[in-house]
């Protein structure tokens, strides 16, 4: 089935967006304008719980207040530039921010699971050689409200406005390079009067910034951490992840161990399998040695071919042998299924296509 492609012609909004404000800041905003502070809570609930995308929809607010609000604020500050839907119910949104920059987010629906994959930066500064998001470098960090809006927009696509069950922070950008804004958004995502998503169902992925990993561990939250390794030794990893020499595998693994000690949560190690580069059974054995004795799980992700990048998918035989070699060494391993491939669900591809890059 061909994807449904929708374009919107709306102008990008200049007014501040509701989710740019914290709950407290919005109460103050109302008070400063002589409006009851309780209205702030009401308006936030309309957006966070009831899926309202315009003040007109907030039918229990006085008409005059709705008019005043519409002149001063927008419920959502992003615009849907493209909306793609695959036959497997995966949705991808390309959102236009108020400065015209573009970000991607994805909704993956399987059985009773509704997972949102969100971005934290415009572009990415890590430059992993297999990734479309890193090709143009990082343009800027997203604000907390822009991260939260991706969740709201994806939740609004769920049938009957059902809650998102999981969040994976694995879209465009290095999440730990924008940790404060991410934490701000996740506070609302996990709050009972926010999006009500359990912290244990939220996975934060990182290429490995040890100081930030330790900071995350010290927060006392139950977020799940996924560390992208992609190679079993520094030499190979530095070819795949150009920022690797700044930290190195040993200090990344130490920080991951610290995360486990502090939170009791098993760390997942992500490994994008690139045909002919890091996919030998010998690499798997070396990886097993590196992870031996750790409470670790490995997610193997067969590379999605990306236009403009020279890498290729591993052969089915190489994938099977890699997996088997890890299992033989007693490492828990899973191959990540490919969802929504017909709509370029791999991170950063749609944005580059629209930007003509
Ligand atoms: S894989 Fe992740 S960390 Fe690496 S360049 Fe892409 S978005 Fe950045």
Tab-separated table of C-alpha atoms and ligand atoms in Angstrom:
chain	number	residue	atom	x	y	z
A	1	UNK	CA	0.000	0.000	0.000
A	2	UNK	CA	1.250	3.449	-0.825
A	3	UNK	CA	1.757	5.849	2.029
A	4	UNK	CA	-0.769	8.612	2.564
A	5	UNK	CA	1.020	11.874	2.136
A	6	UNK	CA	-0.504	15.054	3.457
A	7	UNK	CA	0.939	18.497	3.133
A	8	UNK	CA	-0.231	21.563	4.956
A	9	UNK	CA	-0.013	25.033	3.551
A	10	UNK	CA	-0.433	26.834	6.903
A	11	UNK	CA	1.869	29.690	7.671
A	12	UNK	CA	4.237	29.095	10.550
A	13	UNK	CA	2.913	30.668	13.751
A	14	UNK	CA	4.640	33.712	15.213
A	15	UNK	CA	2.806	33.690	18.547
A	16	UNK	CA	4.180	31.885	21.619
A	17	UNK	CA	2.907	28.346	22.016
A	18	UNK	CA	1.143	27.084	25.096
A	19	UNK	CA	3.640	24.312	25.729
A	20	UNK	CA	6.501	26.818	25.721
A	21	UNK	CA	5.216	27.673	29.211
A	22	UNK	CA	5.570	25.485	32.278
A	23	UNK	CA	2.350	24.995	34.280
A	24	UNK	CA	3.540	27.627	36.759
A	25	UNK	CA	4.611	30.108	34.060
A	26	UNK	CA	1.242	29.760	32.345
A	27	UNK	CA	-0.612	30.440	35.607
A	28	UNK	CA	1.445	33.622	36.009
A	29	UNK	CA	0.780	34.567	32.390
A	30	UNK	CA	-2.979	34.363	33.042
A	31	UNK	CA	-2.729	36.264	36.326
A	32	UNK	CA	-0.692	39.059	34.764
A	33	UNK	CA	-3.516	39.555	32.275
A	34	UNK	CA	-6.175	39.654	34.989
A	35	UNK	CA	-7.553	36.222	34.126
A	36	UNK	CA	-8.192	33.500	36.724
A	37	UNK	CA	-5.124	31.264	37.197
A	38	UNK	CA	-7.327	28.151	37.177
A	39	UNK	CA	-7.960	28.796	33.491
A	40	UNK	CA	-4.294	27.965	32.831
A	41	UNK	CA	-4.827	24.432	34.109
A	42	UNK	CA	-8.010	24.099	32.084
A	43	UNK	CA	-6.312	25.187	28.867
A	44	UNK	CA	-3.312	22.874	29.412
A	45	UNK	CA	-5.671	19.954	30.000
A	46	UNK	CA	-7.402	20.656	26.719
A	47	UNK	CA	-4.081	20.329	24.880
A	48	UNK	CA	-2.407	17.610	26.942
A	49	UNK	CA	-5.401	15.398	27.659
A	50	UNK	CA	-8.172	16.265	25.219
A	51	UNK	CA	-6.108	16.755	22.056
A	52	UNK	CA	-7.359	20.281	21.300
A	53	UNK	CA	-5.373	21.964	18.547
A	54	UNK	CA	-7.310	25.262	18.561
A	55	UNK	CA	-8.795	27.489	21.270
A	56	UNK	CA	-12.154	27.233	19.470
A	57	UNK	CA	-12.316	23.583	20.526
A	58	UNK	CA	-12.079	24.546	24.229
A	59	UNK	CA	-15.803	24.806	24.574
A	60	UNK	CA	-15.977	25.267	28.348
A	61	UNK	CA	-14.032	28.528	28.146
A	62	UNK	CA	-15.957	31.789	27.711
A	63	UNK	CA	-16.046	32.825	24.064
A	64	UNK	CA	-14.307	36.134	24.844
A	65	UNK	CA	-11.440	34.320	26.576
A	66	UNK	CA	-11.039	31.989	23.609
A	67	UNK	CA	-10.815	35.041	21.357
A	68	UNK	CA	-8.244	36.751	23.632
A	69	UNK	CA	-6.160	33.614	23.837
A	70	UNK	CA	-6.197	33.122	20.080
A	71	UNK	CA	-4.868	36.663	19.650
A	72	UNK	CA	-1.966	36.077	22.060
A	73	UNK	CA	-1.024	32.379	21.930
A	74	UNK	CA	-1.210	29.250	19.809
A	75	UNK	CA	-2.095	25.891	21.369
A	76	UNK	CA	0.656	24.216	19.311
A	77	UNK	CA	3.592	26.078	17.814
A	78	UNK	CA	4.651	23.458	15.257
A	79	UNK	CA	2.993	22.850	11.912
A	80	UNK	CA	2.671	19.528	10.138
A	81	UNK	CA	4.719	19.916	6.972
A	82	UNK	CA	4.331	16.271	5.908
A	83	UNK	CA	2.344	13.385	7.346
A	84	UNK	CA	3.138	9.905	6.062
A	85	UNK	CA	1.365	6.731	7.057
A	86	UNK	CA	2.551	3.203	6.301
A	87	UNK	CA	0.407	0.090	5.933
A	88	UNK	CA	1.644	-1.167	9.330
A	89	UNK	CA	0.066	1.930	11.009
A	90	UNK	CA	3.420	3.650	11.475
A	91	UNK	CA	3.037	7.403	11.126
A	92	UNK	CA	5.824	9.825	10.442
A	93	UNK	CA	5.446	13.559	10.932
A	94	UNK	CA	7.752	16.185	9.558
A	95	UNK	CA	7.136	19.209	11.752
A	96	UNK	CA	7.991	22.782	10.905
A	97	UNK	CA	9.193	24.824	13.867
A	98	UNK	CA	8.574	28.528	14.269
A	99	UNK	CA	11.966	29.363	12.777
A	100	UNK	CA	11.075	27.225	9.718
A	101	UNK	CA	13.437	24.446	10.708
A	102	UNK	CA	12.246	20.873	10.269
A	103	UNK	CA	12.236	17.919	12.651
A	104	UNK	CA	10.879	14.377	12.430
A	105	UNK	CA	8.964	12.202	14.849
A	106	UNK	CA	7.378	8.777	14.452
A	107	UNK	CA	4.458	6.851	15.950
A	108	UNK	CA	4.867	3.074	15.938
A	109	UNK	CA	1.760	1.023	16.766
A	110	UNK	CA	1.966	-2.676	17.579
A	111	UNK	CA	-0.789	-4.565	19.369
A	112	UNK	CA	-1.506	-2.453	22.454
A	113	UNK	CA	1.754	-0.567	22.287
A	114	UNK	CA	1.876	2.981	20.986
A	115	UNK	CA	5.467	4.221	20.927
A	116	UNK	CA	6.585	7.716	20.051
A	117	UNK	CA	10.085	8.210	18.686
A	118	UNK	CA	11.073	11.847	19.120
A	119	UNK	CA	13.876	14.272	18.251
A	120	UNK	CA	15.828	16.493	20.627
A	121	UNK	CA	17.860	18.639	18.226
A	122	UNK	CA	17.596	20.027	14.712
A	123	UNK	CA	20.192	17.872	12.972
A	124	UNK	CA	22.881	16.195	15.049
A	125	UNK	CA	26.490	16.974	15.872
A	126	UNK	CA	27.619	13.386	16.407
A	127	UNK	CA	28.074	12.576	12.724
A	128	UNK	CA	27.599	8.785	12.877
A	129	UNK	CA	28.559	7.686	9.372
A	130	UNK	CA	25.381	5.689	8.733
A	131	UNK	CA	22.898	8.375	9.781
A	132	UNK	CA	21.042	10.909	7.636
A	133	UNK	CA	20.376	13.186	10.634
A	134	UNK	CA	24.049	13.835	11.222
A	135	UNK	CA	24.916	14.707	7.620
A	136	UNK	CA	24.396	18.458	7.955
A	137	UNK	CA	25.627	18.806	11.563
A	138	UNK	CA	23.570	20.252	14.402
A	139	UNK	CA	21.613	23.497	13.874
A	140	UNK	CA	20.182	23.988	17.332
A	141	UNK	CA	18.763	22.330	20.421
A	142	UNK	CA	14.996	21.959	20.672
A	143	UNK	CA	13.198	23.722	23.508
A	144	UNK	CA	11.338	21.593	26.057
A	145	UNK	CA	8.001	22.672	24.559
A	146	UNK	CA	9.107	21.580	21.075
A	147	UNK	CA	10.049	18.141	22.401
A	148	UNK	CA	6.738	17.858	24.242
A	149	UNK	CA	4.757	18.943	21.188
A	150	UNK	CA	6.041	15.988	19.198
A	151	UNK	CA	4.478	13.712	21.819
A	152	UNK	CA	1.204	15.613	21.759
A	153	UNK	CA	1.042	15.587	17.962
A	154	UNK	CA	1.744	11.835	17.832
A	155	UNK	CA	-0.742	11.101	20.618
A	156	UNK	CA	-3.350	13.065	18.656
A	157	UNK	CA	-2.927	10.511	15.852
A	158	UNK	CA	-3.747	7.562	18.144
A	159	UNK	CA	-7.230	6.096	17.712
A	160	UNK	CA	-9.648	7.572	20.294
A	161	UNK	CA	-6.799	9.696	21.650
A	162	UNK	CA	-5.455	6.692	23.515
A	163	UNK	CA	-2.371	7.335	25.614
A	164	UNK	CA	1.083	6.758	24.245
A	165	UNK	CA	2.483	3.752	26.092
A	166	UNK	CA	6.199	4.239	25.341
A	167	UNK	CA	8.644	6.946	24.366
A	168	UNK	CA	11.949	6.307	22.661
A	169	UNK	CA	14.220	9.316	22.467
A	170	UNK	CA	16.025	8.071	19.390
A	171	UNK	CA	15.039	10.534	16.685
A	172	UNK	CA	17.164	13.344	15.388
A	173	UNK	CA	19.894	14.620	17.720
A	174	UNK	CA	21.922	13.426	20.685
A	175	UNK	CA	19.454	13.550	23.616
A	176	UNK	CA	22.092	13.971	26.298
A	177	UNK	CA	23.498	17.014	24.492
A	178	UNK	CA	20.146	18.687	25.230
A	179	UNK	CA	19.406	17.056	28.553
A	180	UNK	CA	17.785	19.968	30.403
A	181	UNK	CA	15.126	20.532	27.738
A	182	UNK	CA	14.525	16.806	27.433
A	183	UNK	CA	14.035	16.410	31.189
A	184	UNK	CA	11.628	19.338	31.197
A	185	UNK	CA	9.518	17.662	28.491
A	186	UNK	CA	9.655	14.259	30.194
A	187	UNK	CA	8.434	15.766	33.476
A	188	UNK	CA	5.187	16.682	31.704
A	189	UNK	CA	5.118	13.432	29.737
A	190	UNK	CA	5.226	11.391	32.960
A	191	UNK	CA	2.944	13.597	35.090
A	192	UNK	CA	-0.524	12.289	35.920
A	193	UNK	CA	-1.959	15.598	34.700
A	194	UNK	CA	0.375	15.536	31.699
A	195	UNK	CA	0.564	12.603	29.287
A	196	UNK	CA	0.649	9.947	32.025
A	197	UNK	CA	3.444	7.800	30.539
A	198	UNK	CA	5.395	5.623	32.990
A	199	UNK	CA	9.076	6.560	33.382
A	200	UNK	CA	10.011	2.884	33.004
A	201	UNK	CA	8.541	3.006	29.499
A	202	UNK	CA	10.816	5.815	28.393
A	203	UNK	CA	14.103	4.986	26.677
A	204	UNK	CA	16.792	7.620	26.286
A	205	UNK	CA	19.381	6.750	23.711
A	206	UNK	CA	22.900	8.148	23.662
A	207	UNK	CA	26.015	7.787	21.612
A	208	UNK	CA	27.794	7.931	24.976
A	209	UNK	CA	28.423	11.197	26.848
A	210	UNK	CA	29.761	9.847	30.167
A	211	UNK	CA	29.264	12.979	32.310
A	212	UNK	CA	25.643	13.336	31.182
A	213	UNK	CA	25.004	9.609	31.645
A	214	UNK	CA	26.134	9.964	35.262
A	215	UNK	CA	23.957	12.999	35.732
A	216	UNK	CA	20.965	11.095	34.394
A	217	UNK	CA	21.770	8.218	36.769
A	218	UNK	CA	21.841	10.591	39.740
A	219	UNK	CA	18.345	11.936	39.045
A	220	UNK	CA	16.702	8.930	40.668
A	221	UNK	CA	14.347	8.444	37.728
A	222	UNK	CA	13.461	5.098	36.233
A	223	UNK	CA	14.195	6.021	32.626
A	224	UNK	CA	15.771	3.312	30.543
A	225	UNK	CA	19.170	4.027	28.984
A	226	UNK	CA	20.280	2.768	25.572
A	227	UNK	CA	23.919	3.262	24.620
A	228	UNK	CA	24.835	3.136	20.944
A	229	UNK	CA	28.048	1.127	20.611
A	230	UNK	CA	28.119	0.038	16.941
A	231	UNK	CA	31.607	-1.456	17.369
A	232	UNK	CA	33.451	-3.645	19.864
A	233	UNK	CA	36.707	-1.638	19.939
A	234	UNK	CA	37.797	2.003	19.824
A	235	UNK	CA	39.560	1.745	16.499
A	236	UNK	CA	36.481	0.577	14.604
A	237	UNK	CA	34.115	2.710	16.654
A	238	UNK	CA	36.055	5.874	15.850
A	239	UNK	CA	35.497	5.157	12.158
A	240	UNK	CA	31.731	4.806	12.686
A	241	UNK	CA	31.148	7.389	15.433
A	242	UNK	CA	33.541	10.308	14.820
A	243	UNK	CA	33.110	11.677	18.362
A	244	UNK	CA	34.335	8.392	19.892
A	245	UNK	CA	37.949	9.515	20.504
A	246	UNK	CA	36.680	12.250	22.862
A	247	UNK	CA	35.433	9.662	25.356
A	248	UNK	CA	36.353	6.147	24.306
A	249	UNK	CA	34.570	2.900	25.008
A	250	UNK	CA	36.056	2.312	28.471
A	251	UNK	CA	34.708	5.525	29.985
A	252	UNK	CA	31.321	5.092	28.250
A	253	UNK	CA	30.969	1.584	29.672
A	254	UNK	CA	32.017	2.793	33.129
A	255	UNK	CA	29.309	5.444	33.007
A	256	UNK	CA	26.795	2.811	31.856
A	257	UNK	CA	27.797	0.607	34.816
A	258	UNK	CA	27.285	3.583	37.106
A	259	UNK	CA	23.819	4.105	35.614
A	260	UNK	CA	22.954	0.478	36.390
A	261	UNK	CA	24.304	0.732	39.965
A	262	UNK	CA	22.325	3.885	40.675
A	263	UNK	CA	19.037	2.961	39.018
A	264	UNK	CA	18.997	-0.853	38.999
A	265	UNK	CA	17.937	-0.648	35.377
A	266	UNK	CA	19.632	-2.844	32.811
A	267	UNK	CA	21.346	-0.883	30.061
A	268	UNK	CA	20.628	-1.719	26.431
A	269	UNK	CA	23.473	-1.527	23.938
A	270	UNK	CA	22.503	-0.600	20.406
A	271	UNK	CA	24.521	-1.947	17.505
A	272	UNK	CA	23.728	-0.845	13.945
A	273	UNK	CA	24.965	-3.651	11.734
A	274	UNK	CA	26.657	-2.297	8.608
A	275	UNK	CA	27.299	-4.797	5.834
A	276	UNK	CA	31.038	-5.592	5.574
A	277	UNK	CA	32.055	-3.093	8.261
A	278	UNK	CA	31.153	-4.270	11.761
A	279	UNK	CA	29.131	-7.420	11.054
A	280	UNK	CA	31.651	-10.256	11.368
A	281	UNK	CA	31.144	-13.060	13.877
A	282	UNK	CA	34.567	-12.020	15.259
A	283	UNK	CA	33.123	-8.564	16.036
A	284	UNK	CA	30.253	-10.238	17.896
A	285	UNK	CA	32.676	-12.316	19.975
A	286	UNK	CA	34.719	-9.212	20.807
A	287	UNK	CA	31.516	-7.403	21.783
A	288	UNK	CA	30.526	-10.306	24.035
A	289	UNK	CA	33.905	-10.096	25.747
A	290	UNK	CA	33.437	-6.364	26.284
A	291	UNK	CA	30.012	-6.853	27.850
A	292	UNK	CA	30.801	-9.977	29.854
A	293	UNK	CA	29.770	-9.657	33.499
A	294	UNK	CA	27.527	-6.677	32.798
A	295	UNK	CA	23.725	-6.660	33.030
A	296	UNK	CA	23.473	-5.940	29.363
A	297	UNK	CA	21.122	-6.487	26.519
A	298	UNK	CA	22.136	-5.935	22.882
A	299	UNK	CA	19.758	-4.616	20.236
A	300	UNK	CA	21.062	-5.360	16.776
A	301	UNK	CA	19.696	-3.017	14.119
A	302	UNK	CA	20.316	-4.051	10.509
A	303	UNK	CA	21.247	-0.872	8.637
A	304	UNK	CA	18.528	0.819	6.558
A	305	UNK	CA	20.057	1.925	3.294
A	306	UNK	CA	20.109	5.726	3.020
A	307	UNK	CA	20.403	7.620	-0.232
A	308	UNK	CA	23.685	9.502	-0.347
A	309	UNK	CA	25.446	7.143	2.083
A	310	UNK	CA	27.710	4.352	0.861
A	311	UNK	CA	26.834	1.740	3.472
A	312	UNK	CA	24.762	-1.344	2.813
A	313	UNK	CA	22.546	-3.755	4.698
A	314	UNK	CA	24.184	-6.818	6.208
A	315	UNK	CA	23.341	-10.073	4.447
A	316	UNK	CA	20.788	-12.307	6.218
A	317	UNK	CA	23.615	-14.828	6.780
A	318	UNK	CA	25.864	-12.215	8.428
A	319	UNK	CA	22.990	-11.055	10.622
A	320	UNK	CA	22.200	-14.609	11.744
A	321	UNK	CA	25.866	-15.415	12.422
A	322	UNK	CA	26.353	-12.206	14.412
A	323	UNK	CA	23.338	-12.949	16.563
A	324	UNK	CA	24.352	-16.579	17.080
A	325	UNK	CA	27.887	-15.616	18.119
A	326	UNK	CA	26.532	-13.247	20.787
A	327	UNK	CA	24.082	-15.864	22.069
A	328	UNK	CA	26.808	-18.488	22.267
A	329	UNK	CA	28.683	-16.166	24.608
A	330	UNK	CA	25.604	-15.821	26.821
A	331	UNK	CA	24.654	-12.285	25.737
A	332	UNK	CA	20.966	-11.385	25.589
A	333	UNK	CA	20.295	-10.146	22.053
A	334	UNK	CA	17.379	-9.070	19.912
A	335	UNK	CA	17.164	-7.929	16.305
A	336	UNK	CA	15.119	-4.761	16.012
A	337	UNK	CA	12.282	-5.101	13.517
A	338	UNK	CA	12.064	-2.601	10.733
A	339	UNK	CA	8.870	-0.556	10.965
A	340	UNK	CA	7.424	1.790	8.382
A	341	UNK	CA	10.269	1.245	5.921
A	342	UNK	CA	8.094	2.371	3.001
A	343	UNK	CA	7.835	5.859	4.533
A	344	UNK	CA	11.540	6.326	5.171
A	345	UNK	CA	11.139	5.814	8.902
A	346	UNK	CA	14.928	5.847	9.347
A	347	UNK	CA	15.844	8.981	11.181
A	348	UNK	CA	16.480	12.116	9.141
A	349	UNK	CA	15.652	10.778	5.682
A	350	UNK	CA	12.357	12.575	5.123
A	351	UNK	CA	13.762	15.882	6.353
A	352	UNK	CA	16.664	15.668	3.920
A	353	UNK	CA	14.330	14.753	1.087
A	354	UNK	CA	12.147	17.818	1.752
A	355	UNK	CA	15.162	20.096	2.164
A	356	UNK	CA	16.416	18.752	-1.164
A	357	UNK	CA	19.713	17.581	0.347
B	1	LIG	S1	22.722	8.065	14.956
B	1	LIG	FE1	21.906	9.440	16.531
B	1	LIG	S2	23.764	10.284	17.475
B	1	LIG	FE2	24.424	9.417	15.529
B	1	LIG	S3	24.310	11.136	14.040
B	1	LIG	FE3	22.332	10.044	13.966
B	1	LIG	S4	20.994	11.156	15.380
B	1	LIG	FE4	23.121	11.709	15.870
